[in-house]
Structures are given as C-alpha cells and as structure tokens.
Short mmCIF file of C-alpha atoms in Angstrom, two decimals:
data_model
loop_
_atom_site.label_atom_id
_atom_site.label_comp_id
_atom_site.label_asym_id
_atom_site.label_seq_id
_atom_site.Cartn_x
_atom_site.Cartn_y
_atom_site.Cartn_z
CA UNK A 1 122.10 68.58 109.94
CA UNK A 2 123.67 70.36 107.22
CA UNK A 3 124.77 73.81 107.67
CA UNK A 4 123.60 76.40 105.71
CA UNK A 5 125.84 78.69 103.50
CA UNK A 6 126.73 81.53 104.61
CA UNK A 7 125.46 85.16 103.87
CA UNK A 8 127.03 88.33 102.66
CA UNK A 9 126.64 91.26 104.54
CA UNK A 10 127.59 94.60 102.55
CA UNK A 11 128.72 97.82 104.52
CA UNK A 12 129.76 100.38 101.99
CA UNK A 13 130.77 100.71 97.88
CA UNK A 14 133.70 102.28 97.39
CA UNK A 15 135.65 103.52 94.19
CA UNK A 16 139.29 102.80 95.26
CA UNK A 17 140.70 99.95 96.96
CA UNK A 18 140.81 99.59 100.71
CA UNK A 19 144.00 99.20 102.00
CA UNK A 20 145.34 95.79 102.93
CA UNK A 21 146.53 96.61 106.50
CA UNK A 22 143.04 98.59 107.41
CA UNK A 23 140.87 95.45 106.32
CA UNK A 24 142.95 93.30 107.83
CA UNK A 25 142.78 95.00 111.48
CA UNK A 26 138.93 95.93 110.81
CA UNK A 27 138.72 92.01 110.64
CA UNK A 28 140.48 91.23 113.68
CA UNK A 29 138.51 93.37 115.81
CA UNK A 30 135.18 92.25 114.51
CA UNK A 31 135.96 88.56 114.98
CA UNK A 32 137.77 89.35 118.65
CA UNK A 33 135.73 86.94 121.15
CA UNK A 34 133.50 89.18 122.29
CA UNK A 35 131.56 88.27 125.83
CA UNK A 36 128.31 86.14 125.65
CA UNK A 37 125.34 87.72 127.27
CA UNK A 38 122.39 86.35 128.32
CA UNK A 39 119.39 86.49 125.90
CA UNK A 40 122.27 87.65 123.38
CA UNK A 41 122.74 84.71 120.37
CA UNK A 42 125.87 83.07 120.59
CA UNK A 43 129.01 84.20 118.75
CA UNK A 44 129.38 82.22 115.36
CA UNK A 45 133.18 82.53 114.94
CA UNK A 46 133.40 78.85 114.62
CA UNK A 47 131.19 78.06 111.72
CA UNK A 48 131.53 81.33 109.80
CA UNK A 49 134.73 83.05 109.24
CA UNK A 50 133.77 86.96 109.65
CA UNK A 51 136.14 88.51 107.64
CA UNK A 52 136.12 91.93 106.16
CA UNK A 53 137.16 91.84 102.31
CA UNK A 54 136.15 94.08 99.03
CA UNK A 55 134.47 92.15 96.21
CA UNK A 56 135.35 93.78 92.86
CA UNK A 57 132.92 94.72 90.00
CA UNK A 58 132.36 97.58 87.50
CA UNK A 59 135.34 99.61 89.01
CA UNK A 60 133.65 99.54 92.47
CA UNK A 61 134.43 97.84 95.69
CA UNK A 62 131.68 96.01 97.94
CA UNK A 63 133.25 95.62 101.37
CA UNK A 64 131.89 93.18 102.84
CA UNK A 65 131.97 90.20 105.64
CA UNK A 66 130.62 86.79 105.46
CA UNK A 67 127.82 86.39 108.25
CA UNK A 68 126.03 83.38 109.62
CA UNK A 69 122.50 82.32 108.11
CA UNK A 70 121.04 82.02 111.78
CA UNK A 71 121.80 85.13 112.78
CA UNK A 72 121.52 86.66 109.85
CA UNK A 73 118.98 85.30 107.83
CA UNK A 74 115.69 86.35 107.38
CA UNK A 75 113.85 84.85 110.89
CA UNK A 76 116.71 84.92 112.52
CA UNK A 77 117.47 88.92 111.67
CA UNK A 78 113.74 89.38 112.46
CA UNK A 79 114.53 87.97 115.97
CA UNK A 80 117.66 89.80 116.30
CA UNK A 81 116.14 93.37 115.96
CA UNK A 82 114.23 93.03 119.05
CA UNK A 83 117.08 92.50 120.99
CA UNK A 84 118.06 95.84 121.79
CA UNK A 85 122.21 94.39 122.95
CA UNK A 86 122.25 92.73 119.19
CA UNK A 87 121.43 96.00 117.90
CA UNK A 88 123.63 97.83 119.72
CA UNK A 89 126.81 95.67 118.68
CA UNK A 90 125.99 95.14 115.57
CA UNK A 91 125.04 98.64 114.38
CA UNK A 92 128.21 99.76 116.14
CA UNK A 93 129.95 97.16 114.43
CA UNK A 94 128.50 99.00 111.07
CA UNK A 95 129.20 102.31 111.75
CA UNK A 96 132.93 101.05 112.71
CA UNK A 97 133.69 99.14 109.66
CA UNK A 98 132.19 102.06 107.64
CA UNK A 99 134.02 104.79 109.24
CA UNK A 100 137.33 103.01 109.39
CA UNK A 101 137.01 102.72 105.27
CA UNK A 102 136.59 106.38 105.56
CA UNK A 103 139.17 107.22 106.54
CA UNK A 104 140.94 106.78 103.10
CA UNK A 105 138.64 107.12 100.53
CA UNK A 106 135.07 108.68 99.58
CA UNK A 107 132.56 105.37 100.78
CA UNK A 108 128.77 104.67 100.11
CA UNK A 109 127.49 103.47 103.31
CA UNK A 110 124.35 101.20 103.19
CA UNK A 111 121.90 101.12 105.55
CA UNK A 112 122.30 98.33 108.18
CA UNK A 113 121.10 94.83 107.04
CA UNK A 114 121.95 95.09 103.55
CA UNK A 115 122.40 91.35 102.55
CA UNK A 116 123.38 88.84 99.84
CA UNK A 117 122.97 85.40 99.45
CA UNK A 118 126.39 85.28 97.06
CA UNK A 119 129.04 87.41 95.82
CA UNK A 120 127.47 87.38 92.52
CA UNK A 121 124.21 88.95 94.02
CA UNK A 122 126.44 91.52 95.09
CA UNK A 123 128.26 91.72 91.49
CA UNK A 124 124.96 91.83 89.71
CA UNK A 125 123.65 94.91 92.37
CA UNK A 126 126.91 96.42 91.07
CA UNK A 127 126.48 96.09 87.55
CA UNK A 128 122.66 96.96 87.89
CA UNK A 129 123.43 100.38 89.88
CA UNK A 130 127.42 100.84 89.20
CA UNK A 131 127.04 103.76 86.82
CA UNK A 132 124.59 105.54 90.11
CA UNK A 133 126.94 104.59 91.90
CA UNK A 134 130.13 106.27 90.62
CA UNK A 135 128.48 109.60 90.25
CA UNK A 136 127.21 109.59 93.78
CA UNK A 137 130.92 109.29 94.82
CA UNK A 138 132.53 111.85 92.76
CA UNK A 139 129.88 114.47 93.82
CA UNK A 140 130.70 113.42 97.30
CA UNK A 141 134.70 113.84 97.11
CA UNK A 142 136.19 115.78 99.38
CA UNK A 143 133.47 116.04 101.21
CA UNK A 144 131.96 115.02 104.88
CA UNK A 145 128.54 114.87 106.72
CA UNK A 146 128.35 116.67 109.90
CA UNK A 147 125.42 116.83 112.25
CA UNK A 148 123.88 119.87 114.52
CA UNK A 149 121.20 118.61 117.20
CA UNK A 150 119.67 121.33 119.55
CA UNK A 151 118.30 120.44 122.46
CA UNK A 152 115.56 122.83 124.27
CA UNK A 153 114.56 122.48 128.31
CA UNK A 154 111.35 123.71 128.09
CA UNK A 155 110.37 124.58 131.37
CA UNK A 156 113.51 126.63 131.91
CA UNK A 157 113.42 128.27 128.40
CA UNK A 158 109.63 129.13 129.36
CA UNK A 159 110.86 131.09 132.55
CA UNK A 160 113.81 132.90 131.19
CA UNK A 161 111.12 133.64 128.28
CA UNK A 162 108.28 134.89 130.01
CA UNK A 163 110.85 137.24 132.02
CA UNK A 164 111.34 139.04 129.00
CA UNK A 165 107.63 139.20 127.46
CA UNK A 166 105.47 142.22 128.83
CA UNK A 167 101.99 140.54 128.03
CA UNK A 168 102.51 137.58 130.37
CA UNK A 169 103.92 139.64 132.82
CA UNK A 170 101.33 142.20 132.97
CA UNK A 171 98.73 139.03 133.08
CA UNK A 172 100.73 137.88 136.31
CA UNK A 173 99.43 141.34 138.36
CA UNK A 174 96.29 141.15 137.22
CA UNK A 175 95.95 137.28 138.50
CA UNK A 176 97.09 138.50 141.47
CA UNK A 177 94.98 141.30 141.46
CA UNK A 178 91.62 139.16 140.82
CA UNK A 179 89.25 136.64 142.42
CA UNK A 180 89.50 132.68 142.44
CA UNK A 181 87.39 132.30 139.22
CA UNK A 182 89.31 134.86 137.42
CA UNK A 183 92.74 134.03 138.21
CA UNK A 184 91.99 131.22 136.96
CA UNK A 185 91.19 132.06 133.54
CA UNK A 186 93.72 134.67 133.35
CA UNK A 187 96.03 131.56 134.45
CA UNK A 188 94.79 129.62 131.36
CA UNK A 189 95.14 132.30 129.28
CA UNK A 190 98.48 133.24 130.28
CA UNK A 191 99.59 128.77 129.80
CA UNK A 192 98.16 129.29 126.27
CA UNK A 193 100.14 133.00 125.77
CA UNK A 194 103.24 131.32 127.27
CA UNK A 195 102.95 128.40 124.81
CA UNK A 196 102.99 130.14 122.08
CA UNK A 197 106.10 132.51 122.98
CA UNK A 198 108.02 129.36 123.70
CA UNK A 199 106.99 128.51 120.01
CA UNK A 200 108.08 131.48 118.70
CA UNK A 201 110.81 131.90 120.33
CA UNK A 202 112.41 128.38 119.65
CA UNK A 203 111.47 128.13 115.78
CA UNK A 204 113.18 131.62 115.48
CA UNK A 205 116.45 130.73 117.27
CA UNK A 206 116.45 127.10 115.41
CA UNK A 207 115.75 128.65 112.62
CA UNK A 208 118.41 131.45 112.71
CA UNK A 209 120.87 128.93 114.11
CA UNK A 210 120.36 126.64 111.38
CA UNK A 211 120.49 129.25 108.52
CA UNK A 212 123.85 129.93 109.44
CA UNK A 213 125.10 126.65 109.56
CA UNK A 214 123.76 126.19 105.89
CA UNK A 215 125.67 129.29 104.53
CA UNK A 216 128.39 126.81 105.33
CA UNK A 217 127.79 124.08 103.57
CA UNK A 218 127.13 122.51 100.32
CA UNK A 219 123.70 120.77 101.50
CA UNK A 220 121.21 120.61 104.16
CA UNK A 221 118.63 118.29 105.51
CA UNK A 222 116.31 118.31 108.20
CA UNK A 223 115.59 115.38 109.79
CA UNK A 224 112.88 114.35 112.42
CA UNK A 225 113.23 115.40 115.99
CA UNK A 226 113.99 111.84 118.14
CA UNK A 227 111.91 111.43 121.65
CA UNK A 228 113.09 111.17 124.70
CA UNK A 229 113.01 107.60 125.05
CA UNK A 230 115.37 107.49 122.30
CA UNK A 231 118.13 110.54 123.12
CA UNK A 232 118.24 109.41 126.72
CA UNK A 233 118.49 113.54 127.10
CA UNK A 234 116.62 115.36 129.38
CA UNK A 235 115.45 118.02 127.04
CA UNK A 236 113.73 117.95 123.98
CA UNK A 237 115.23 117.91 120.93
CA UNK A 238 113.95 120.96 118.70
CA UNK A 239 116.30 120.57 115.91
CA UNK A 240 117.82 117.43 113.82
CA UNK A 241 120.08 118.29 111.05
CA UNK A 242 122.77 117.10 108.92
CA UNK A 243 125.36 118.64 106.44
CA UNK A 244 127.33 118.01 104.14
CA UNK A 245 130.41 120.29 104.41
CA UNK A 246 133.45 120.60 102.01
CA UNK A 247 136.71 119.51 103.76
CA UNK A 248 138.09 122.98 103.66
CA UNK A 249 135.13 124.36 105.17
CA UNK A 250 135.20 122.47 108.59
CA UNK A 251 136.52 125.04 110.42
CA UNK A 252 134.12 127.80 109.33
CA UNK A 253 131.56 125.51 109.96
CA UNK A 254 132.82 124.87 113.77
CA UNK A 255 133.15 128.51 114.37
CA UNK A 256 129.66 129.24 113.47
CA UNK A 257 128.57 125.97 115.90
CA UNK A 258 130.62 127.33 118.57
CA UNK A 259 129.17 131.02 118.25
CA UNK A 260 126.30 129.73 118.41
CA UNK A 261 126.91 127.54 120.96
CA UNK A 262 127.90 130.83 123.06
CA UNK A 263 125.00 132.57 122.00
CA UNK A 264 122.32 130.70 122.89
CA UNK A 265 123.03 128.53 126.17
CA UNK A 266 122.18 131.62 128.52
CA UNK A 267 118.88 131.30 126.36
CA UNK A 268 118.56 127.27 127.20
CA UNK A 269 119.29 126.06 124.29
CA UNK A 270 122.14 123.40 124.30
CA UNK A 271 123.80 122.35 120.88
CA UNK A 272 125.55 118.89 120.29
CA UNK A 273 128.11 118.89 117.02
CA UNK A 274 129.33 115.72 115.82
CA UNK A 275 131.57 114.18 112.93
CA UNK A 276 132.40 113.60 110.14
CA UNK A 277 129.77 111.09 109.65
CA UNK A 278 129.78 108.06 106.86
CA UNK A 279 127.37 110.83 103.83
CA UNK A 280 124.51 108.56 104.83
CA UNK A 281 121.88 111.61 104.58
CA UNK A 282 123.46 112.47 101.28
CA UNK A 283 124.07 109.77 99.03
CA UNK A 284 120.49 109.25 97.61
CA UNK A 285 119.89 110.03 94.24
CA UNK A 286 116.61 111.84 95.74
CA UNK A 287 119.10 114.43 97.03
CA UNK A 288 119.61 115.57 93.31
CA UNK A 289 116.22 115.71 91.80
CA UNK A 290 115.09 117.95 94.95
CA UNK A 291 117.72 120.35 94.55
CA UNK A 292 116.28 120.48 90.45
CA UNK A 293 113.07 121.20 91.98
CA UNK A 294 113.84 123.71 94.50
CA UNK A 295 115.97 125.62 91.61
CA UNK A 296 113.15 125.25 89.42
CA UNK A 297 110.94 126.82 91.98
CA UNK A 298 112.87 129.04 93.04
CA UNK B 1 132.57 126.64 131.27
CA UNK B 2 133.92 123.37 129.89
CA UNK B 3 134.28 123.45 126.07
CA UNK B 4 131.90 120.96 124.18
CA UNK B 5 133.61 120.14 121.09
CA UNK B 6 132.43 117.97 118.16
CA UNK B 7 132.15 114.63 118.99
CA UNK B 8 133.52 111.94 116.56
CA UNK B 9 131.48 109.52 115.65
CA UNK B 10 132.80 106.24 116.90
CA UNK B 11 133.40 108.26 120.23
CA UNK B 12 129.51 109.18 120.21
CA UNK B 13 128.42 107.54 123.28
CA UNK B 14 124.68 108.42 122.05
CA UNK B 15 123.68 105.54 120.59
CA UNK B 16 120.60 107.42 119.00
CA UNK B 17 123.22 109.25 116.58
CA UNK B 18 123.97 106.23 115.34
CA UNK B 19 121.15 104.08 115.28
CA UNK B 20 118.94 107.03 113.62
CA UNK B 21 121.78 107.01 110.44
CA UNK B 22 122.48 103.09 110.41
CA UNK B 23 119.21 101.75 110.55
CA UNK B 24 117.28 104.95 108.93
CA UNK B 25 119.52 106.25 106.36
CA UNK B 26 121.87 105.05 103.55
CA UNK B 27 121.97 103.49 100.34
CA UNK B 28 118.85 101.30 100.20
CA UNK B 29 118.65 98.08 98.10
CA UNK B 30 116.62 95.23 97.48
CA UNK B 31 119.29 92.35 99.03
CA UNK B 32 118.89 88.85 98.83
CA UNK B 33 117.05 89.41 102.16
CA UNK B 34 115.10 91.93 102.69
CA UNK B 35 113.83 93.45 106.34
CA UNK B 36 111.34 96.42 106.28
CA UNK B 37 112.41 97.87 109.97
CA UNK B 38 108.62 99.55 110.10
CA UNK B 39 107.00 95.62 109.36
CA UNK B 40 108.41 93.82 111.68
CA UNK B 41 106.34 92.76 114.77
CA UNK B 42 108.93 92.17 117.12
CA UNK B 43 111.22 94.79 116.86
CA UNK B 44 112.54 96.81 119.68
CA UNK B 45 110.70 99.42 120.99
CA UNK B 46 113.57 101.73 120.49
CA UNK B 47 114.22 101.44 117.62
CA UNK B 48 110.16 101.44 117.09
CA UNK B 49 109.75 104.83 118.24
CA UNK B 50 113.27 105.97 116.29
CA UNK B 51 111.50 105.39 113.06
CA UNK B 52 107.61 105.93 113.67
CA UNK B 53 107.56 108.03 116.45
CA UNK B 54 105.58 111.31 116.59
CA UNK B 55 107.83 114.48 116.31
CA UNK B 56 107.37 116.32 119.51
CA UNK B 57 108.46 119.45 117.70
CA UNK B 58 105.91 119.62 115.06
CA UNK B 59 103.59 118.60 118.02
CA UNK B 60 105.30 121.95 119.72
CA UNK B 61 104.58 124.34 116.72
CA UNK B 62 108.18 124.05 115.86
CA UNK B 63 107.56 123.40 112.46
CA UNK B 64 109.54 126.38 110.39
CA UNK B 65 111.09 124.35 107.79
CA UNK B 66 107.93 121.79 107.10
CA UNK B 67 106.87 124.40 103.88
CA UNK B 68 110.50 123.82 102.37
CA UNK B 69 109.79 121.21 99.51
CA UNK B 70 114.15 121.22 99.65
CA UNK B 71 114.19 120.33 103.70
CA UNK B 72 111.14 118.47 104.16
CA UNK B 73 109.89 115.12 102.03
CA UNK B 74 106.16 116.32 103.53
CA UNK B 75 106.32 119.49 101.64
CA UNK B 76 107.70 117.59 98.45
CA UNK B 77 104.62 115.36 99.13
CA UNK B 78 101.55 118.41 99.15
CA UNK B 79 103.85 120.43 96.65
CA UNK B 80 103.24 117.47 94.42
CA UNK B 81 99.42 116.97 95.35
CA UNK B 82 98.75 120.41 94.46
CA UNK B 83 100.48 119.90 91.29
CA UNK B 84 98.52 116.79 90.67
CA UNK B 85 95.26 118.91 91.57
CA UNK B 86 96.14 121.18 89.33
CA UNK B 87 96.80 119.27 86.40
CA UNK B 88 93.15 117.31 86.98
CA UNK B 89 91.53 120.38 86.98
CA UNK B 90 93.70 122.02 83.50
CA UNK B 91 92.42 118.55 82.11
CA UNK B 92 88.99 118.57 83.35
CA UNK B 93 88.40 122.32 81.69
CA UNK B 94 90.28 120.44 78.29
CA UNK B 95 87.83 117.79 78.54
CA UNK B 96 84.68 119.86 78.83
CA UNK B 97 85.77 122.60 75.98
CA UNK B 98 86.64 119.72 73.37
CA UNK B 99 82.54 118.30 74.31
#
C-alpha cells in the first residue's frame, strides 16, 4: 500500500525566529517513545518524522510539526477526539509546544487541530492573513493572558448566608412556631428566599471581585462557567475569566487576586489564578471591533 | 493556611484549563482539514459538555455581566437585533411616507 504524505500541523505564528536550541529540545520531547495504551493509536515515529520547525513567509513564522495522515487526517482526527487519552496528550502536547515558544517571543496560538496538507497551504494562509497577523502581535507585545476562576460551594455559602439575612431567619421561628401544613409553606418560601440571597450574594462578590481585577488590566473577557463533569471540582464554578495583563502589571494584578483571595474564603468562595497563558482569548480580531463598539456606546 | 499561588500553565494539573483554551479558543482558520468540534458525532463527552454545555451560573441567576455587549457575545448578539429592529422599523415609516 502506499503511504500517504504526511500532514502539517500548525501551533502558533510568530514574528521573530524561534531559537535553534528551544525547537530542537521541543522536538525531542515530542518524539520521546511515549507508552502505548490500550484503545490509544499507536505511536507513528517510524513513518513520520515529528519534528518541530518554523516555515517562513511574509515576515512570519509558522511553527509547525509534520503529523501522520492516520492519525491526523480527517477520519482518523474524527476518531481521535473521542478518545479522551488522545486528547489529553495531544492537547498537552499543544499547549507545551506553544508555551515553550513563549517563552521568547510574542506567539499566535491556534486552536488545536489547525492543519495543512503542505507547507505552501501554510505559506498561502500567511500571505492571505499576514498583514492581520502582524498587528495582532504588536498589540499583544509585552503582554500576557492570565486567568481568575471562582469557585462557589453552594450549600455552605447558603448557610454562612442565611446566618446573616434577618428575613430567613425570622421565617425559621415562625416554621417552628406553626402547624405541619404551614411549615411547610413557610419552608418553601424560605428555599425560594434563600435562593435568591445566594444569587445575590454571589453575582455581587463575582462581580466586585472581578471589577477589580479589570482595573488591572488592559482587557477582559468573560467566559462560560465549565460543569462539574468537566472541572473535576467539587463546587461550582461561578466565575470564568481571562486577562490580558501588561508585563509590568503582574504583580498588581496578584496582589489584588490574593486580597481577594483573603477576603472572600471565610465567605466560601475559593479563587484559582493561573499563568501566563499562550493570548488565546485575545488574539481575535473580534476583540478590536467590540472594544469600537463599547466606546461608541459608551 | 497554605498559600495558593498562581499556577503555571504547563504545571496546571486541571486539564479543563487547558482543554477549554486549546480546543475552544485561538486563532481559527480554514486548514486543509477542517474539524467543527460541535459536528462531530463521536466526540468525547468531555469535551462535549466543555463546548455545549449549559452554564450552571446563568441557570443560578448569576448572570451580572450577560447585558455587557464588551463581556458577553449574547449581549453583542440582542444589542445587534435591536439595532436591526430598529432600522426595519426607521425604514418601514420611510417606506410608507414616500407612498
């Protein structure tokens, strides 16, 4: 059978030239032999040569690694993605290559699964978006993505916050003080007045907490809250948001985190910092033309 | 109390931080090949509910920062509807004063 050619995977653009020595070693720990697991498709080491390199074009660099057609082609990648040890490895593989790259220079990271069929595909997607490109990266120098998570226990943050709320506490002696039938709808009444304090309470602490972060930064995004099944965690999350924070202003912006850290975790809140991240919430073009129309509405 | 500092990336031992910017984030480009994560039949359920899943805070109430057209693409979304509305309706009134 004749093997197929194989495909080109792209990580990140960058404007200046990786160094040598990091490509080299991101290279030789990508293509380590790595244990087979069952279910898991079999290394391809031996008919594709994964090795990291940049492909020039436009004053940009593509780094990228050649990857093999099974694994990586269409059905194959398809297959891949609902193996959940695949995933794993090879979005960890992503986030290494990208973050190693970082360390040097301003990078573009693309999202996982970004794929060519030939370096000229990827010298043509240069050409076509170059000039995006290059912008994107100067606004972005000097500058890092952080992320702020909270985390909320519900049931504990409802106790501590009925202890301090006089309407469900005045509803607790008159349940006590009434019949069956009653109590009971003084009990549902109380669930729905509890609710709602819980609300209140965590949309105003998220809210403060993330306001402050902000006056740190230089942008601010809001993503969606993950579940459970996701975060492995066993509170909620209440609050998903990235940053992008000048490099001078790290330490301001880990003071605030901290005070806030120390502020709320008596209230049951718990906070969970991390980075500097690859900018992947802030190197979409879409970032710009919202910030014209909030300044416009504004 | 122990002191929780940031956590660097590649140390993150949640996965979620990761998969959630990887696969959901980033410069997105039509490749040679192309996957659409939210089309594909077989993939995992993780990563399923990482991109489709309902958001438990909005379910909550916790939903502060849904009317900010600069946090939220949803409030982009209506801010543009009612835009949209609006300008049918300027051109409606046009249409029936030039009759």
């Amino acid at each position: 059978m004749k093997q197929k050619e194989s495909l080109i995977y792209l990580y990140c653009v960058t404007k200046r030239k990786p160094d040598r020595v990091v490509i080299d070693a991101l290279t030789g720990s990508i293509s380590a032999p790595g244990e087979v697991r069952e279910g898991m498709p079999r290394p391809f080491v031996d008919e594709v040569q994964e090795k990291i390199y940049p492909i020039y074009s436009q004053g940009l660099y593509a780094i990228v690694t050649m990857v093999s057609p099974i694994e990586f082609g269409e059905e194959g990648l398809k297959n891949n993605l609902a193996n959940m040890k695949w995933v794993e490895k090879n979005v960890r593989r992503h986030e290494m290559v990208v973050e190693n790259i970082m360390e040097n220079m301003t990078v573009l990271p693309f999202k996982f699964g970004t794929i060519f069929k030939t370096e000229d595909g990827v010298k043509k997607m240069l050409a076509e978006r170059g000039a995006d490109f290059k912008k994107t990266i100067a606004f972005l120098e000097g500058k890092g993505e952080w992320g702020v998570k909270i985390y909320c226990d519900f049931k504990k943050f409802a106790a501590s916050a009925i202890k301090e709320d006089k309407e469900t506490k005045d509803l607790d002696e008159e349940i006590s003080a009434s019949g069956k039938g009653k109590a009971y709808l003084l009990k549902k009444k109380q669930d729905e007045l509890i609710k709602s304090v819980v609300t209140q309470k965590v949309s105003g602490y998220t809210r403060d907490s993330f306001e402050r972060l902000k006056r740190t930064s230089l942008e601010a995004k809001i993503n969606k809250t993950l579940p459970k099944e996701v975060t492995e965690k066993d509170e909620d999350m209440v609050l998903n948001a990235a940053f992008l924070i000048d490099k001078n202003r790290v330490k301001a912006f880990d003071d605030v985190l901290e005070r806030l850290k120390t502020e709320y975790s008596d209230k049951g809140l718990v906070f969970e910092g991390s980075g500097p991240w690859p900018p992947y919430n802030f190197c979409l073009p879409k970032i710009y033309d919202r910030r014209r129309m909030h300044e416009r509405v504004t | 109390m122990a002191e929780q500092k940031m956590v660097h990336p590649i140390a993150a031992t949640n996965l979620a931080d990761i998969l959630e910017r990887v696969l959901d984030k980033g410069i997105v480009i039509a490749g040679d090949i192309r996957i659409q994560l939210a089309d594909i039949d077989l993939l995992n359920i993780k990563i399923r509910l990482l991109i489709a899943s309902v958001d438990k805070a909005m379910l909550m109430g916790i939903n502060w920062w849904q009317q900010d057209s600069y946090l939220s693409s949803k409030a982009k979304d209506s801010e543009l509807k009612r835009e949209n509305s609006a300008l049918k309706k300027q051109l409606e009134r046009s249409k029936t004063k030039t009759r």
